[in-house]
């Protein structure tokens, strides 16, 4: 029954990110469909935790459904943490965080300082709006990207965070690369850059802002930040229709970039540049990020 229901909603099984529109367009009863989808996901064992999170975030973000399904969602996979340590522990328990270094650094930067008051629980594993049609990404996505990039975020290395938004991940990068390294955030909405500086000033990476090993800039991230290139690690926090060539150029030989690529259906692409400068890429998982675009397009976007 659950499988036929999935077919009825015309959800392409390989693209669970489309579930939100499936629910809202064809559901005879949104609650029933959401319930069935949750059960179907359990039965189908979606490919990855990121996948499941992606689907459930979309179901959860359908306002009329929130009250009805939030209890079931908690039961299904995420426990509502009461603080930052609880959030990190739950990411460890569900296998998103696999290394102590990533857990420790995520514990040091309190996500609660980066989520605006009144927009939701910062310790719940879901994206949260930060204004200007942008979101602070979900903790499991930050954790997954940190796991992918951790070897390229060693003390003394250089990291570039495109679409730095709230400044949360740039602050984490800064703690990892330390005083001798350099963490650079680029955000194209100047108001968000200003707010991100305020956020970072309140967190455990504030001293790195003062010592200039952490900086947050307003600019078009599609051009990278050539002044401080090349970078050992590049993270892009918004989905690009195609990989910007400037970012490949600014990746150091031996470096790694993690970038969501696509439009409605997106892949988190990992790009490795070897010591000879040859580039190889592979898809990590399917994701759903806001687009890497220009300011006007972003602000015009329907809420
Ligand atoms: N990683 C951040 C923000 C993720 S949302 C966090 O978790 O807080 C994606 C961010 O990319 C938004 O803040 C958006 O404004 C920004 N963005 C979109 N297009 C951009 C561009 N061309 N250049 C720089 N930033 C961009």
Short mmCIF file of C-alpha atoms and ligand atoms in Angstrom, two decimals:
data_model
loop_
_atom_site.label_atom_id
_atom_site.label_comp_id
_atom_site.label_asym_id
_atom_site.label_seq_id
_atom_site.Cartn_x
_atom_site.Cartn_y
_atom_site.Cartn_z
CA UNK A 1 0.00 0.00 0.00
CA UNK A 2 2.77 2.38 0.86
CA UNK A 3 4.55 1.71 -2.41
CA UNK A 4 1.43 2.26 -4.49
CA UNK A 5 0.81 5.46 -2.59
CA UNK A 6 4.26 6.60 -3.56
CA UNK A 7 3.47 5.81 -7.19
CA UNK A 8 0.18 7.63 -6.91
CA UNK A 9 1.98 10.77 -5.80
CA UNK A 10 4.22 10.38 -8.89
CA UNK A 11 7.35 10.81 -6.85
CA UNK A 12 10.42 9.76 -8.76
CA UNK A 13 11.97 7.35 -6.29
CA UNK A 14 15.44 8.48 -7.24
CA UNK A 15 14.53 12.08 -6.41
CA UNK A 16 13.01 12.16 -2.96
CA UNK A 17 13.69 15.92 -2.82
CA UNK A 18 10.53 16.31 -4.90
CA UNK A 19 8.35 15.07 -2.10
CA UNK A 20 7.21 18.48 -0.97
CA UNK A 21 5.48 19.18 -4.26
CA UNK A 22 4.15 15.62 -4.29
CA UNK A 23 2.54 16.14 -0.93
CA UNK A 24 1.12 19.55 -1.62
CA UNK A 25 -0.26 18.86 -5.09
CA UNK A 26 -1.92 15.48 -4.86
CA UNK A 27 -2.49 14.67 -1.23
CA UNK A 28 -6.11 13.85 -0.42
CA UNK A 29 -5.11 14.36 3.15
CA UNK A 30 -1.73 15.85 3.74
CA UNK A 31 -1.36 14.14 7.05
CA UNK A 32 -2.11 10.70 5.70
CA UNK A 33 0.28 11.12 2.81
CA UNK A 34 3.01 12.42 5.06
CA UNK A 35 2.50 9.50 7.38
CA UNK A 36 2.59 7.06 4.49
CA UNK A 37 5.71 8.67 3.11
CA UNK A 38 7.45 8.36 6.42
CA UNK A 39 6.56 4.70 6.61
CA UNK A 40 7.58 4.20 3.00
CA UNK A 41 10.95 5.72 3.67
CA UNK A 42 11.49 3.31 6.49
CA UNK A 43 10.46 0.44 4.26
CA UNK A 44 12.53 1.59 1.33
CA UNK A 45 15.55 2.47 3.47
CA UNK A 46 16.45 5.61 1.57
CA UNK A 47 20.00 5.63 0.32
CA UNK A 48 21.61 7.82 2.94
CA UNK A 49 20.91 9.74 6.09
CA UNK A 50 21.27 12.95 4.09
CA UNK A 51 18.63 11.64 1.75
CA UNK A 52 16.23 10.92 4.57
CA UNK A 53 16.91 14.28 6.16
CA UNK A 54 16.30 15.99 2.82
CA UNK A 55 12.93 14.32 2.40
CA UNK A 56 11.81 14.88 5.94
CA UNK A 57 12.95 18.51 5.98
CA UNK A 58 10.69 19.14 3.03
CA UNK A 59 7.74 17.40 4.60
CA UNK A 60 8.37 19.29 7.80
CA UNK A 61 8.62 22.61 5.96
CA UNK A 62 5.02 22.24 4.70
CA UNK A 63 3.43 24.51 7.31
CA UNK A 64 0.04 22.75 7.56
CA UNK A 65 1.79 19.48 8.24
CA UNK A 66 4.15 20.62 10.93
CA UNK A 67 1.98 20.10 13.96
CA UNK A 68 0.69 16.73 12.80
CA UNK A 69 3.89 15.03 11.85
CA UNK A 70 6.57 16.54 14.03
CA UNK A 71 6.03 13.94 16.74
CA UNK A 72 6.35 11.11 14.26
CA UNK A 73 9.47 12.66 12.74
CA UNK A 74 11.13 12.87 16.12
CA UNK A 75 10.28 9.25 16.64
CA UNK A 76 11.54 8.31 13.19
CA UNK A 77 15.05 9.62 13.35
CA UNK A 78 15.87 12.78 15.10
CA UNK A 79 15.63 13.46 18.73
CA UNK A 80 15.14 17.04 19.70
CA UNK A 81 18.37 18.04 21.36
CA UNK A 82 18.23 20.50 24.21
CA UNK A 83 21.59 22.09 23.52
CA UNK A 84 24.51 22.15 21.12
CA UNK A 85 26.19 19.15 22.75
CA UNK A 86 22.97 17.17 22.42
CA UNK A 87 22.78 18.08 18.73
CA UNK A 88 26.35 16.93 18.12
CA UNK A 89 25.74 13.71 20.07
CA UNK A 90 22.69 12.91 17.96
CA UNK A 91 24.71 13.47 14.77
CA UNK A 92 27.33 11.06 16.11
CA UNK A 93 24.71 8.49 17.03
CA UNK A 94 23.03 8.57 13.62
CA UNK A 95 26.42 8.20 11.89
CA UNK A 96 26.67 11.61 10.23
CA UNK A 97 29.67 12.56 12.36
CA UNK A 98 32.28 9.83 12.32
CA UNK A 99 35.38 11.53 13.69
CA UNK A 100 36.12 13.09 17.05
CA UNK A 101 37.76 16.12 15.46
CA UNK A 102 34.53 17.06 13.68
CA UNK A 103 32.46 16.40 16.81
CA UNK A 104 34.77 18.47 18.98
CA UNK A 105 34.82 21.47 16.68
CA UNK A 106 31.04 21.39 16.22
CA UNK A 107 30.69 21.35 19.99
CA UNK A 108 32.85 24.43 20.27
CA UNK A 109 30.68 26.56 17.99
CA UNK A 110 27.20 26.95 19.42
CA UNK A 111 24.72 26.86 16.53
CA UNK A 112 22.30 28.77 18.76
CA UNK A 113 24.40 31.90 18.23
CA UNK A 114 23.85 31.75 14.46
CA UNK A 115 20.12 31.04 14.24
CA UNK A 116 18.01 34.21 14.55
CA UNK A 117 15.69 34.32 17.56
CA UNK A 118 12.16 33.13 16.94
CA UNK A 119 12.72 31.19 13.70
CA UNK A 120 12.99 27.74 15.21
CA UNK A 121 14.99 25.50 17.45
CA UNK A 122 18.71 25.84 16.61
CA UNK A 123 19.39 22.38 18.07
CA UNK A 124 16.93 20.61 15.81
CA UNK A 125 18.49 19.06 12.71
CA UNK A 126 16.86 21.25 10.10
CA UNK A 127 17.77 24.37 8.10
CA UNK A 128 16.53 27.67 9.54
CA UNK A 129 15.76 30.96 7.79
CA UNK A 130 18.31 33.75 8.31
CA UNK A 131 16.54 36.34 6.16
CA UNK A 132 16.96 37.46 2.52
CA UNK A 133 15.68 34.09 1.28
CA UNK A 134 18.69 32.36 2.77
CA UNK A 135 18.96 29.63 5.38
CA UNK A 136 21.56 28.36 7.78
CA UNK A 137 22.06 24.86 6.44
CA UNK A 138 20.92 21.82 8.40
CA UNK A 139 23.45 20.53 10.95
CA UNK A 140 23.70 17.14 9.20
CA UNK A 141 24.79 18.88 5.99
CA UNK A 142 27.41 20.94 7.81
CA UNK A 143 28.62 17.79 9.54
CA UNK A 144 28.75 15.83 6.27
CA UNK A 145 30.73 18.59 4.56
CA UNK A 146 33.14 18.79 7.50
CA UNK A 147 33.69 15.05 7.32
CA UNK A 148 34.41 15.36 3.59
CA UNK A 149 36.77 18.32 4.02
CA UNK A 150 38.47 17.55 7.35
CA UNK A 151 41.82 16.44 5.87
CA UNK A 152 41.97 19.75 4.01
CA UNK A 153 41.21 21.78 7.11
CA UNK A 154 44.39 21.03 9.06
CA UNK A 155 46.12 23.72 11.12
CA UNK A 156 47.84 26.23 8.83
CA UNK A 157 45.68 25.45 5.79
CA UNK A 158 43.44 27.84 3.84
CA UNK A 159 39.69 27.44 3.53
CA UNK A 160 37.14 29.29 1.44
CA UNK A 161 33.44 29.23 2.36
CA UNK A 162 31.26 30.51 -0.47
CA UNK A 163 27.76 31.59 0.56
CA UNK A 164 28.90 32.00 4.14
CA UNK A 165 25.44 33.19 5.25
CA UNK A 166 25.23 33.11 9.03
CA UNK A 167 29.03 32.64 9.34
CA UNK A 168 28.59 29.36 11.26
CA UNK A 169 30.64 27.10 9.00
CA UNK A 170 33.32 29.74 8.34
CA UNK A 171 33.79 30.00 12.12
CA UNK A 172 34.21 26.22 12.33
CA UNK A 173 36.71 26.28 9.46
CA UNK A 174 38.63 29.00 11.30
CA UNK A 175 38.90 26.92 14.47
CA UNK A 176 40.13 23.94 12.46
CA UNK A 177 42.82 25.80 10.48
CA UNK A 178 43.74 27.92 13.51
CA UNK A 179 45.84 31.05 13.93
CA UNK A 180 48.37 29.94 11.33
CA UNK A 181 45.70 29.17 8.76
CA UNK A 182 43.11 31.29 7.02
CA UNK A 183 39.34 30.92 6.77
CA UNK A 184 37.60 33.17 4.28
CA UNK A 185 33.83 33.57 3.92
CA UNK A 186 32.19 35.18 0.89
CA UNK A 187 28.52 36.17 0.98
CA UNK A 188 26.76 38.30 -1.62
CA UNK A 189 24.10 39.83 0.66
CA UNK A 190 25.95 42.58 2.54
CA UNK A 191 23.37 42.59 5.35
CA UNK A 192 24.05 38.90 5.96
CA UNK A 193 27.80 39.49 5.96
CA UNK A 194 27.38 42.17 8.62
CA UNK A 195 25.19 39.91 10.70
CA UNK A 196 27.64 37.02 10.30
CA UNK A 197 30.43 39.18 11.72
CA UNK A 198 28.23 39.94 14.75
CA UNK A 199 27.48 36.24 15.15
CA UNK A 200 31.13 35.24 14.99
CA UNK A 201 32.05 37.94 17.51
CA UNK A 202 29.85 36.11 20.05
CA UNK A 203 31.31 32.64 19.45
CA UNK A 204 34.47 30.75 20.33
CA UNK A 205 36.16 31.78 17.06
CA UNK A 206 35.91 35.54 17.77
CA UNK A 207 39.65 35.83 18.52
CA UNK A 208 40.43 34.56 15.01
CA UNK A 209 38.43 37.42 13.52
CA UNK A 210 40.57 39.87 15.45
CA UNK A 211 43.81 38.16 14.50
CA UNK A 212 42.78 38.20 10.82
CA UNK A 213 42.87 34.46 10.32
CA UNK A 214 39.09 34.59 9.82
CA UNK A 215 37.51 37.12 7.48
CA UNK A 216 34.02 37.56 6.05
CA UNK A 217 33.54 39.46 2.80
CA UNK A 218 30.69 40.64 0.63
CA UNK A 219 31.07 39.59 -2.99
CA UNK A 220 29.98 37.26 -5.75
CA UNK A 221 31.13 33.86 -4.59
CA UNK A 222 31.06 32.54 -8.16
CA UNK A 223 34.32 34.46 -8.58
CA UNK A 224 35.83 32.96 -5.45
CA UNK A 225 38.20 35.15 -3.47
CA UNK A 226 41.37 35.38 -5.58
CA UNK A 227 43.28 37.64 -3.16
CA UNK A 228 43.89 34.76 -0.74
CA UNK A 229 43.94 31.83 -3.19
CA UNK A 230 44.86 29.02 -3.53
CA UNK A 231 42.73 27.16 -1.00
CA UNK A 232 43.17 23.68 0.46
CA UNK A 233 39.42 23.44 1.06
CA UNK A 234 36.53 25.14 -0.70
CA UNK A 235 32.96 24.74 0.51
CA UNK A 236 30.04 26.14 -1.44
CA UNK A 237 26.85 26.53 0.59
CA UNK A 238 24.50 27.27 -2.34
CA UNK A 239 23.70 25.20 -5.42
CA UNK A 240 25.45 26.19 -8.64
CA UNK A 241 23.88 25.32 -12.02
CA UNK A 242 27.43 24.47 -13.16
CA UNK A 243 30.74 24.49 -11.31
CA UNK A 244 32.23 28.02 -11.47
CA UNK A 245 35.65 27.80 -13.22
CA UNK A 246 37.13 30.44 -10.87
CA UNK A 247 36.60 28.07 -7.94
CA UNK A 248 38.43 25.22 -9.69
CA UNK A 249 41.28 27.62 -10.48
CA UNK A 250 41.50 28.75 -6.86
CA UNK A 251 41.66 25.18 -5.52
CA UNK A 252 45.20 24.26 -4.50
CA UNK A 253 46.82 21.13 -5.95
CA UNK A 254 45.98 18.42 -3.39
CA UNK A 255 42.90 20.38 -2.35
CA UNK A 256 39.23 19.45 -2.20
CA UNK A 257 36.03 21.34 -3.01
CA UNK A 258 32.51 20.37 -1.94
CA UNK A 259 29.76 22.02 -3.96
CA UNK A 260 26.06 21.35 -4.54
CA UNK A 261 25.37 21.31 -8.28
CA UNK A 262 22.00 21.41 -10.00
CA UNK A 263 18.68 23.16 -10.01
CA UNK A 264 15.64 21.37 -8.56
CA UNK A 265 17.57 18.13 -8.29
CA UNK A 266 21.02 18.65 -6.93
CA UNK A 267 24.07 16.54 -6.17
CA UNK A 268 26.67 17.33 -3.59
CA UNK A 269 29.76 17.08 -5.77
CA UNK A 270 33.23 16.46 -4.37
CA UNK A 271 36.10 17.74 -6.51
CA UNK A 272 39.67 16.66 -5.85
CA UNK A 273 42.63 18.37 -7.51
CA UNK A 274 45.76 16.21 -7.52
CA UNK A 275 49.33 17.47 -7.18
CA UNK A 276 49.63 17.66 -10.98
CA UNK A 277 46.56 19.87 -11.09
CA UNK A 278 44.31 17.20 -12.56
CA UNK A 279 40.73 17.39 -11.36
CA UNK A 280 38.46 14.44 -10.52
CA UNK A 281 34.88 14.70 -9.30
CA UNK A 282 32.30 12.39 -7.79
CA UNK A 283 28.80 12.72 -6.39
CA UNK A 284 28.38 12.26 -2.65
CA UNK A 285 24.61 12.41 -2.29
CA UNK A 286 21.51 14.23 -3.47
CA UNK A 287 20.80 17.46 -1.66
CA UNK A 288 18.65 20.57 -1.66
CA UNK A 289 20.32 23.96 -1.23
CA UNK A 290 19.29 27.51 -2.07
CA UNK A 291 20.72 28.63 -5.44
CA UNK A 292 24.10 30.26 -6.03
CA UNK A 293 22.79 33.27 -7.86
CA UNK A 294 22.83 37.08 -7.91
CA UNK A 295 21.37 39.33 -5.24
CA UNK A 296 18.36 40.46 -7.27
CA UNK A 297 17.34 36.94 -8.23
CA UNK A 298 17.65 35.78 -4.65
CA UNK A 299 15.58 38.62 -3.22
CA UNK A 300 12.87 38.26 -5.88
CA UNK A 301 12.48 34.55 -5.22
CA UNK A 302 9.03 33.54 -3.95
CA UNK A 303 9.03 32.73 -0.24
N1 LIG B 1 26.39 28.12 4.67
C1 LIG B 1 25.62 29.23 5.19
C2 LIG B 1 24.51 29.71 4.28
C3 LIG B 1 23.82 28.70 3.44
S1 LIG B 1 22.51 29.40 2.46
C4 LIG B 1 25.05 28.88 6.54
O1 LIG B 1 24.85 27.69 6.81
O2 LIG B 1 24.76 29.78 7.30
C5 LIG B 1 23.41 29.89 1.02
C6 LIG B 1 24.02 31.24 1.11
O3 LIG B 1 24.62 31.52 -0.16
C7 LIG B 1 23.03 32.36 1.36
O4 LIG B 1 23.45 33.12 2.45
C8 LIG B 1 23.05 33.17 0.06
O5 LIG B 1 22.84 34.55 0.28
C9 LIG B 1 24.45 32.87 -0.45
N2 LIG B 1 24.68 33.08 -1.87
C10 LIG B 1 23.85 32.79 -2.89
N3 LIG B 1 24.42 33.14 -4.07
C11 LIG B 1 25.63 33.68 -3.77
C12 LIG B 1 26.68 34.23 -4.56
N4 LIG B 1 26.61 34.32 -5.89
N5 LIG B 1 27.78 34.66 -3.92
C13 LIG B 1 27.88 34.57 -2.57
N6 LIG B 1 26.92 34.09 -1.78
C14 LIG B 1 25.81 33.63 -2.37
#
